[in-house]
XYZ file of C-alpha atoms in Angstrom:
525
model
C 47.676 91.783 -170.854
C 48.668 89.221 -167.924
C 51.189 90.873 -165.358
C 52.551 90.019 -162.301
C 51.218 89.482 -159.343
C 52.590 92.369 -156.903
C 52.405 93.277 -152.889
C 51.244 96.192 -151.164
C 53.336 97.915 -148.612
C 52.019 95.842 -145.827
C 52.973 93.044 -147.087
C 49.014 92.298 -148.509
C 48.666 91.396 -151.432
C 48.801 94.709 -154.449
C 44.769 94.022 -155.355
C 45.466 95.178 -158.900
C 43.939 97.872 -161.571
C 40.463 97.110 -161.338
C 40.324 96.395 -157.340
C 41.922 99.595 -157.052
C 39.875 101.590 -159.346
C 36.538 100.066 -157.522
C 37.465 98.602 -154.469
C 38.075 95.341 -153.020
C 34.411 94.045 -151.967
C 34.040 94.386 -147.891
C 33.395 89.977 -147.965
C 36.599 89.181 -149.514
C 38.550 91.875 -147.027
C 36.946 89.706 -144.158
C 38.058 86.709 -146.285
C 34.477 85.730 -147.124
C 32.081 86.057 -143.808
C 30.064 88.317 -145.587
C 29.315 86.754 -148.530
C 26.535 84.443 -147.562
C 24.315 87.687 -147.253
C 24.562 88.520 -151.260
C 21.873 88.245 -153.018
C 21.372 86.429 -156.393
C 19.629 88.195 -158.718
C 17.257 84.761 -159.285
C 17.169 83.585 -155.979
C 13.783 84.721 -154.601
C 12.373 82.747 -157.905
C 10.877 79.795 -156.754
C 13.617 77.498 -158.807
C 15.492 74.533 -158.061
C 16.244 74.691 -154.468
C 19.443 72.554 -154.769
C 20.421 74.871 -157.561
C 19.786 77.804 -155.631
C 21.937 76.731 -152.776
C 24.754 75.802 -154.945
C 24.618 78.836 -157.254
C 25.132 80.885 -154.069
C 28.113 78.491 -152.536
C 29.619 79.029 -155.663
C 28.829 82.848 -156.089
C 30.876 82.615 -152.838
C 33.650 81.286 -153.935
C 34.307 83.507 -156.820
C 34.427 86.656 -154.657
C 36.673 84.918 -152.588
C 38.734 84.492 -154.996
C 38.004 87.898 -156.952
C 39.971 89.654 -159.749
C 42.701 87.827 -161.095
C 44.992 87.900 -164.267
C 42.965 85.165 -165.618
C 40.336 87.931 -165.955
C 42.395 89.592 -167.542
C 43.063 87.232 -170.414
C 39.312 86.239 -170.345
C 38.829 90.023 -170.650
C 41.164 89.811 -173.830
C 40.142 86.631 -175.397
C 36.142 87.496 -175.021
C 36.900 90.526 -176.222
C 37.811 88.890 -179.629
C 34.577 87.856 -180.030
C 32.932 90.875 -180.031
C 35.812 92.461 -182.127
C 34.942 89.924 -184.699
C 31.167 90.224 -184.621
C 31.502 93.723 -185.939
C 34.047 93.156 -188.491
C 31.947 91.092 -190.314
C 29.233 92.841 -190.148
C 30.915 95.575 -191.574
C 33.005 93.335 -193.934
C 30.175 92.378 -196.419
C 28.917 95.854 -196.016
C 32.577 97.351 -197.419
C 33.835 94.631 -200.205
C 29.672 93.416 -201.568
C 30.051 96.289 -203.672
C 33.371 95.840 -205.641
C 32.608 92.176 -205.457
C 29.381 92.888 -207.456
C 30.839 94.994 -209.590
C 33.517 92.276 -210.267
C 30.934 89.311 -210.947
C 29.282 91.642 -213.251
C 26.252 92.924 -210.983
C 24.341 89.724 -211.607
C 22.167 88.649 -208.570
C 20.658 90.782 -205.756
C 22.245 93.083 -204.838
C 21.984 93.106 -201.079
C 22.326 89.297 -201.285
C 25.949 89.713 -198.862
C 23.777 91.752 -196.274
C 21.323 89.029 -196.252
C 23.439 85.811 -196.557
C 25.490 87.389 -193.070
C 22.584 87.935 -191.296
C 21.247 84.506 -191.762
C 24.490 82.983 -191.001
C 24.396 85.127 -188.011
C 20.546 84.379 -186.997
C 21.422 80.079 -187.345
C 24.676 80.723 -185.581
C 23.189 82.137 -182.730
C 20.236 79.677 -182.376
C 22.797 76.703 -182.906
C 26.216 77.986 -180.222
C 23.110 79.042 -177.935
C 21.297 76.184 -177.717
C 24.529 73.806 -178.133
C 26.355 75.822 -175.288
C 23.257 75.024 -172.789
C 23.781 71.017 -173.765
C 27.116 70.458 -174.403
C 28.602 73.232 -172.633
C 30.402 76.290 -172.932
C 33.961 75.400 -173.572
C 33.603 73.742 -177.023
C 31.602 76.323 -178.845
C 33.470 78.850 -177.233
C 36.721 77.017 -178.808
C 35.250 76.037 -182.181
C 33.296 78.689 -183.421
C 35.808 81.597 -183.799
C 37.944 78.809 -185.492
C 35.195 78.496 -188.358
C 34.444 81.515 -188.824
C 37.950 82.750 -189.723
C 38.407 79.554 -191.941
C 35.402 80.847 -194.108
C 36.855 84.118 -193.823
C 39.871 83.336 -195.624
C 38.315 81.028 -198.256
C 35.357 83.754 -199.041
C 38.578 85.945 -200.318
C 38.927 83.293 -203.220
C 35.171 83.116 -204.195
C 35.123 82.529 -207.642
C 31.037 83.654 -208.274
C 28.712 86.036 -206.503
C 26.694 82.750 -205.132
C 29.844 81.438 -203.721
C 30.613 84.320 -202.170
C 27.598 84.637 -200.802
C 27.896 80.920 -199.009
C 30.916 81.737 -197.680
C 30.189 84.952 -195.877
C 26.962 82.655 -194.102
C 29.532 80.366 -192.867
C 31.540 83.391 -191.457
C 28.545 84.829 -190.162
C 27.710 80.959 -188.274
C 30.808 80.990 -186.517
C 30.587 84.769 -185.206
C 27.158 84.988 -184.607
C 27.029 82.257 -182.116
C 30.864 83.324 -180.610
C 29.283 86.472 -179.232
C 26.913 84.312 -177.164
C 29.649 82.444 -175.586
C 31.797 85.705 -175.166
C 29.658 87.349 -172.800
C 28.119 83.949 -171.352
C 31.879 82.819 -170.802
C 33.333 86.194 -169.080
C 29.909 86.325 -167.070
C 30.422 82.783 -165.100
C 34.110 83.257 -164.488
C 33.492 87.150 -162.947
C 33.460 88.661 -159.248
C 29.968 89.859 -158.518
C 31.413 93.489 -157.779
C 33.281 93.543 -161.311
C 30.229 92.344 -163.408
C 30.167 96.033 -164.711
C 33.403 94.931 -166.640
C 31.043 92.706 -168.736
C 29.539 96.158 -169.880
C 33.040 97.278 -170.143
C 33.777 94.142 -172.718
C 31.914 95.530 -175.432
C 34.252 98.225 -176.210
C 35.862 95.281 -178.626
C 32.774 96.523 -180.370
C 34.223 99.307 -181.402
C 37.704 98.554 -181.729
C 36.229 95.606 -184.470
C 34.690 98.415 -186.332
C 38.036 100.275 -186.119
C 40.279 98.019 -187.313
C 38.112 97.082 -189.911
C 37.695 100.886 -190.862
C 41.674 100.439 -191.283
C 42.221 97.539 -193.388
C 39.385 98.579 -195.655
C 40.718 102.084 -196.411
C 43.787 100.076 -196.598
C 43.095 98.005 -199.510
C 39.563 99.171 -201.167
C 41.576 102.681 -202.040
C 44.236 102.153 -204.265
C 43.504 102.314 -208.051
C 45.676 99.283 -208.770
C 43.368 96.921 -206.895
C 40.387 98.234 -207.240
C 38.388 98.560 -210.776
C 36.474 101.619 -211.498
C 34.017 100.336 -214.092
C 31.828 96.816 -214.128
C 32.579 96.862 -218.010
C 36.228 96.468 -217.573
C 36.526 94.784 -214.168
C 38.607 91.041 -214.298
C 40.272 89.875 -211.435
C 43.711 90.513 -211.394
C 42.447 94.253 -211.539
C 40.334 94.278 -208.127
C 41.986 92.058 -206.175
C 41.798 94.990 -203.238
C 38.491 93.604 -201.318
C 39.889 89.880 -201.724
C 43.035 91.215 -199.739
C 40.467 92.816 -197.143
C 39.137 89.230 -196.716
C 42.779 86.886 -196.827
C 43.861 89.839 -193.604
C 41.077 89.375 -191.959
C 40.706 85.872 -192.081
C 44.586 85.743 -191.426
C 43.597 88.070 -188.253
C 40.666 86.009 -186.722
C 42.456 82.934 -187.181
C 45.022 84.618 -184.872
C 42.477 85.328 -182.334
C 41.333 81.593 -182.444
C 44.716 79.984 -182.132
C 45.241 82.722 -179.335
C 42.182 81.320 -177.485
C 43.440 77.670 -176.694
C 47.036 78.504 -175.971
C 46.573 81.749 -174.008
C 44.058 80.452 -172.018
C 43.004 76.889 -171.863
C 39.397 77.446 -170.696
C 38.152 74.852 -168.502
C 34.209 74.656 -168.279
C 32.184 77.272 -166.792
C 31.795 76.368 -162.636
C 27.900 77.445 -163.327
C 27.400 75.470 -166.419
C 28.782 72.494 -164.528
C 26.747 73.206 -161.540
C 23.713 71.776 -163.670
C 25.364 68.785 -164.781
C 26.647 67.667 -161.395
C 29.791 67.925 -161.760
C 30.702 68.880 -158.351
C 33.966 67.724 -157.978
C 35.640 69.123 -161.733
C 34.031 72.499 -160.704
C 35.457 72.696 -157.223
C 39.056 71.302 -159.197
C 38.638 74.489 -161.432
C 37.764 77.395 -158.899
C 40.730 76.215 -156.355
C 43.331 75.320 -159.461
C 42.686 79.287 -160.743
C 42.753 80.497 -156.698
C 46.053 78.090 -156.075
C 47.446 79.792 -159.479
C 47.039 83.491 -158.388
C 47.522 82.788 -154.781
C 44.036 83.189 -153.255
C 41.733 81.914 -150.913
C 38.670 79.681 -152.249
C 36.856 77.181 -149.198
C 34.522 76.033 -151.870
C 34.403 71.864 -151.166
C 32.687 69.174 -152.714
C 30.993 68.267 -149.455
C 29.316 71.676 -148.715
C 27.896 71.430 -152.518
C 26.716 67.568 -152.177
C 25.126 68.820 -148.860
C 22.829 71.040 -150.992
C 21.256 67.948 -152.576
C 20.876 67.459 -156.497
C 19.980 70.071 -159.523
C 17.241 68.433 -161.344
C 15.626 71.119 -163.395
C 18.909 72.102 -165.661
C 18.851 69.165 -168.426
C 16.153 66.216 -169.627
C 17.230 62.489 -168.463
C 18.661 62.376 -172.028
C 20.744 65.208 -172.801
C 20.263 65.133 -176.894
C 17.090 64.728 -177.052
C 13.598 67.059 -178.158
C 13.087 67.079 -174.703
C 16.416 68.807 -173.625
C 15.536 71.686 -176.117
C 12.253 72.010 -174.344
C 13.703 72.370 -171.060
C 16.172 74.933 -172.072
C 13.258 76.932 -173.678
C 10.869 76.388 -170.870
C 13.412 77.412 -168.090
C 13.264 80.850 -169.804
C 9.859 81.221 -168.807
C 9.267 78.940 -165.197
C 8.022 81.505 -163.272
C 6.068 84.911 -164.445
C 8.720 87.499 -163.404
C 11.381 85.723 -165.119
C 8.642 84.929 -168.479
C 8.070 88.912 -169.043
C 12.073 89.679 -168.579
C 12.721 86.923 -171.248
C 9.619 88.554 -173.569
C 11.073 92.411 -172.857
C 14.645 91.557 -173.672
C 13.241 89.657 -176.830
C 11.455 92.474 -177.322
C 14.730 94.937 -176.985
C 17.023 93.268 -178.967
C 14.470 93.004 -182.216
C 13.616 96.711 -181.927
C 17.015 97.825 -182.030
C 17.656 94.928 -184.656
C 15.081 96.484 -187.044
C 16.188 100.369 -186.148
C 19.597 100.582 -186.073
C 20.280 98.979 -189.646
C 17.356 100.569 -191.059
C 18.409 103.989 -190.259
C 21.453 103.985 -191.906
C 19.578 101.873 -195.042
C 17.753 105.323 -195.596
C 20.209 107.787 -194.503
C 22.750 107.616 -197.639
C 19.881 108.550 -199.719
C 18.586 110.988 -197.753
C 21.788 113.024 -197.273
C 22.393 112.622 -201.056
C 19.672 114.734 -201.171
C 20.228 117.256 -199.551
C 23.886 117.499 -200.516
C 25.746 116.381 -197.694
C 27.969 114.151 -199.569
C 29.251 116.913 -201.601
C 32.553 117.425 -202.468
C 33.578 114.184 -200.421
C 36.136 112.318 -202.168
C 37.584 108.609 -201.050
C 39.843 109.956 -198.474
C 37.390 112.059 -196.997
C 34.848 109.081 -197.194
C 37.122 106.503 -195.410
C 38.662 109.153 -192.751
C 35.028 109.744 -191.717
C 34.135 106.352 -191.699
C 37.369 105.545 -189.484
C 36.485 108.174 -187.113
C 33.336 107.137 -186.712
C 33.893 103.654 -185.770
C 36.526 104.665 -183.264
C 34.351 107.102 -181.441
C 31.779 103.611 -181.080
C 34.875 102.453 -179.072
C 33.847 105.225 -175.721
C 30.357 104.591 -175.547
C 30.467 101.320 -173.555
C 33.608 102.923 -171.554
C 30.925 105.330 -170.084
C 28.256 102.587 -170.105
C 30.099 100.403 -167.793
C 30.791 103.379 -165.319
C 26.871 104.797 -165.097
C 25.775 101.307 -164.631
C 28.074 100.899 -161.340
C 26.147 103.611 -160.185
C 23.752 102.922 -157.529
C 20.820 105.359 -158.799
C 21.330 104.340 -162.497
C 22.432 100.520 -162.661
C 21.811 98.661 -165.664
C 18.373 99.837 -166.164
C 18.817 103.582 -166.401
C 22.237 103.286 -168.226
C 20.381 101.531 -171.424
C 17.161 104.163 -171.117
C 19.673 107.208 -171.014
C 21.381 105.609 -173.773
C 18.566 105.034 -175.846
C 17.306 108.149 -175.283
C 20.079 110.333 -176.159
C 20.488 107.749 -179.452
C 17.071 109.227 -180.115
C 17.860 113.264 -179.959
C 20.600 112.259 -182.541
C 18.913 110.471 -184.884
C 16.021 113.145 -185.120
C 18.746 116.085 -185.216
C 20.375 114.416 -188.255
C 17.505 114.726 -190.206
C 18.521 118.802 -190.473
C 22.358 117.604 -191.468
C 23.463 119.530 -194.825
C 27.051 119.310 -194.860
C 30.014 116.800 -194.933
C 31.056 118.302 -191.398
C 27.263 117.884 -189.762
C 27.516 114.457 -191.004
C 31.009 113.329 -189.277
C 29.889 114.706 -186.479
C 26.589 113.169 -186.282
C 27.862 109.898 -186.872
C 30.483 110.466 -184.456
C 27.930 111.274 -182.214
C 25.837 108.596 -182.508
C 28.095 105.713 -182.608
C 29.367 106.673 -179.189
C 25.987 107.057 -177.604
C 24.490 103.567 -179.373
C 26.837 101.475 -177.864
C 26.263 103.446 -174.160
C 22.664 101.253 -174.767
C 23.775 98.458 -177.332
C 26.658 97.631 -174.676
C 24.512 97.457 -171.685
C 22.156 94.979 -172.994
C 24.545 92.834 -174.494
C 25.648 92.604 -170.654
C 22.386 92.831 -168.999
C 20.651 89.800 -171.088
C 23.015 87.265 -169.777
C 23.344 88.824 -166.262
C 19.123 88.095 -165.335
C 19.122 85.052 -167.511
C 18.864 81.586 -165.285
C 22.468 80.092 -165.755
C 20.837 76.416 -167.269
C 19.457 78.183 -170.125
C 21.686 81.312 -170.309
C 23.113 80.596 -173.690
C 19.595 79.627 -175.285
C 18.250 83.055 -174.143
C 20.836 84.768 -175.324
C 20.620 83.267 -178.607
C 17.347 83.458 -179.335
C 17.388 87.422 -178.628
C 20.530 87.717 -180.464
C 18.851 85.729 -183.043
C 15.570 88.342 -183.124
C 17.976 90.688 -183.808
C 19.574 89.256 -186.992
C 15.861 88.673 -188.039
C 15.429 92.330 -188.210
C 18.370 92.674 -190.335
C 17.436 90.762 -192.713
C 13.846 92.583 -193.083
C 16.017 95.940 -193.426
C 18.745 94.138 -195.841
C 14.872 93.532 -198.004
C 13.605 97.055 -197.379
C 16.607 98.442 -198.360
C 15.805 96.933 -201.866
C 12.123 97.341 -202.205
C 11.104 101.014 -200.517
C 11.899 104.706 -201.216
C 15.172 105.662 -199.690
C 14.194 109.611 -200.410
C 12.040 110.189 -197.610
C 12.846 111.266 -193.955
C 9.519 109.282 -192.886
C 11.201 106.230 -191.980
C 14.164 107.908 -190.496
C 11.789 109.332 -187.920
C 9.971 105.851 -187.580
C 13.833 104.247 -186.686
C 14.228 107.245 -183.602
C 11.113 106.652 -182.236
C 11.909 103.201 -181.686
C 14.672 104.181 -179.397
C 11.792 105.928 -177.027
C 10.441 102.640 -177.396
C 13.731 100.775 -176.078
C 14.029 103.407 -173.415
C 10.778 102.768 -171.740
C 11.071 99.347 -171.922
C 14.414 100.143 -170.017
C 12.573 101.195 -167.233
C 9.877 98.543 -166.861
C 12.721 95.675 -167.108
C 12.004 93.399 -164.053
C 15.243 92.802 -162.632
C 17.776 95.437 -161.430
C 21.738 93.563 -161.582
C 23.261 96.486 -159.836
C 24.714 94.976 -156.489
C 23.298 91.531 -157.211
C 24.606 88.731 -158.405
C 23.979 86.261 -161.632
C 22.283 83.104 -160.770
């Protein structure tokens, strides 16, 4: 993705695709004398005054230095992350059931579904919480690593059990990369280009996509793939061990790609709360030096703002660090209620989103909209509905730019149109409805899902961004594993639940609305 750095016709400077596309903010034309008049989104709060102060200085500096290729590649690498979330989500979803089949259907069933999701759920709790002590660049480094390691060793499982350890570990290391994906891209961007963090979570789709692909690739063929649990040995359905050895082989890729691409240096805002004044001013002028920009960021006009004392305990690893993390999410009552709403958001969509589609196989079965489908026709559906998931946060990251819908309005449109959909598929009847509802629906979900993955970290204080991210990220892998249970306990026959599921988008949609804090044309703190 990196290219060259090119001039204009007047000699300036060629501002590049996405300076083009939005326009180069009027402070950085004036080569920053307009900046000190943005506002941070948390800077009427009542926080740390020396953190204040600095957050803005360095808010500054950013624009100043604005869009560069190292975007770019941030753009890219994050991007993995996301990519990666969804494929292994979707991983244990596509090989549990030859797997089973292969270990002779002994143990529960959904024990793949649940065994991800609490992988997920820990991994989240432990990169958030570790990324607010230790810092961002080491998770951000480590965990993709892991979780393509398990990847590949999962594909050589030799029991159900073992498999089912395995995919946990895969889901540790991706659950908590997401949090450092969007945490990571947020502290690095321009405060007129944060609608490309909306933008990021296209890799949702193209995760889904890919995965779409290598599945049909290798679940398919007779030869790898055993058609009876009477007469099912290894060396006969080998096809969903292959879907695990690529994708490992894939997401190590991405992980080796990370360091040597890019070698990330620390966030400038996670070091603002460690006082490290000096490495963060290194870091902003080494990337505006690189690309040939302005920054007049200096250690002096940061000391001058006095010291942070509210982003870490006098002993970093310690009870007490955990406790300021947790209570930063919550130090004054505007900023308590948007930490409880977002909480709030991400379980609701957590429990409805996987429980729709627990009841929905069963439901169609009944009413014969699987006739007539054979394996092609299943996968080439599947495929085209995971690429259509790909557009929705395309869109998303254009409404939210505009002034009379920012973030807030995006995800309630979003939501609601999720909603229409999911009540209109209860009439679906035939193969065709069902593509297209599907189609449908994975492009409008991810207008809200990709919003709020980009909203929570935006109005989250920077101290304890990761921790709050986490823990809502984590409420949502809670509710998976309630559906993951449901899915094996309740009737799957009725169309009461699928109604319950798209009135919980109406839900999301109001609470949309009532979110505290607007991003659009502010800045993170």
């Amino acid at each position: 993705m990196a290219t060259e750095e090119k001039t204009a016709g007047d000699g300036q400077k060629d501002p590049g695709l996405f300076e083009r596309d939005v326009g180069i903010s009027e402070d950085v034309r004036m080569g920053g004398s307009s900046t000190a008049s943005a506002e941070d989104i948390l800077a009427l709060q009542d926080l740390d005054p020396a953190l204040n102060a600095k957050m803005h200085l360095v808010n500054n500096a950013i624009d100043e230095i604005g869009w560069t290729n190292y975007h770019w590649k941030l753009f890219v690498l994050n991007g993995f992350g996301y990519a990666v979330d969804s494929l292994v989500l979707l991983l244990q979803s596509n090989i549990a059931g030859p797997a089973f089949k292969e270990f002779g259907q002994v143990g529960y069933a959904n024990g793949q579904t649940i065994a991800t999701y609490v992988g997920m759920l820990v991994g989240a709790l432990f990169w958030g919480m570790s990324a607010d002590i230790i810092g961002r660049r080491w998770a951000f480094n480590i965990s993709l690593f892991i979780s393509s390691v398990a990847t590949v060793v999962s594909g050589a499982a030799p029991s159900w059990a073992s498999l089912g350890f395995f995919t946990a570990m895969v889901g540790f290391g991706a659950g908590g990369n997401l949090i450092l994906d969007t945490t990571v891209f947020l502290e690095y961007l321009p405060s007129n280009k944060q609608w490309a963090l909306t933008f990021l979570a296209c890799w949702w789709g193209i995760g889904q996509a890919v995965t779409g692909f290598i599945c049909w690739g290798f679940l398919v063929p007779s030869q790898w793939n055993c058609v009876s649990v009477d007469d099912c040995p290894k060396d006969s359905n080998m096809g969903w061990r292959y879907v695990m050895y690529t994708s490992g082989a894939l997401v190590f890729a991405m992980s080796i790609a990370r360091i040597t691409v890019i070698r990330l240096q620390e966030t400038p805002k996670y070091r603002l709360g460690t006082g490290e004044d000096a490495e963060l001013v290194a870091t902003l002028h080494s990337i505006a030096k690189r690309y040939n920009r302005t920054c007049s960021l200096t250690v002096e006009k940061l000391e001058a703002c006095g010291t942070v004392r509210t982003a870490h305990s006098e002993s970093r690893y310690s009870f007490q660090e955990s406790y300021v993390h947790l209570s930063g999410l919550f130090v004054t009552k505007k900023i308590g209620i948007s930490t409880v709403l977002i909480w709030l958001s991400w379980t609701l969509i957590g429990l409805a989103y996987p429980l729709f589609y627990v009841f929905l196989s069963s439901y169609l079965a009944s009413r014969g909209a699987y006739e007539g489908v054979g394996t092609f026709e299943t996968w080439r559906n599947y495929t085209l509905t995971n690429i259509s998931g790909i557009f929705g946060p395309v869109l998303a990251a254009w409404m939210c730019n505009i002034k009379i819908l920012g973030r807030k309005y995006t995800m309630a449109i979003g939501a609601l149109i999720t909603m229409a959909f999911f009540f209109a598929y209860t009439s679906v009847s035939t193969p065709a409805q069902d593509v297209g509802f599907s189609c449908a629906i994975a492009f409008c979900i991810n207008i809200y899902y990709g919003t709020l993955y980009a909203y929570t970290p935006e109005v989250l204080p920077s101290a304890h961004r990761a921790t709050g991210n986490g823990i809502a990220v984590g409420c949502n892998r809670i509710m998976g594993i309630i559906s993951a249970v449901v899915a094996s306990t309740a009737d799957t026959g009725t169309v009461v639940p699928i109604y319950i599921c798209a009135a919980l988008y109406l839900g999301m949609a109001i609470i949309s609305v009532i979110f505290p804090f607007e991003p659009y044309g502010r800045r993170s703190s």
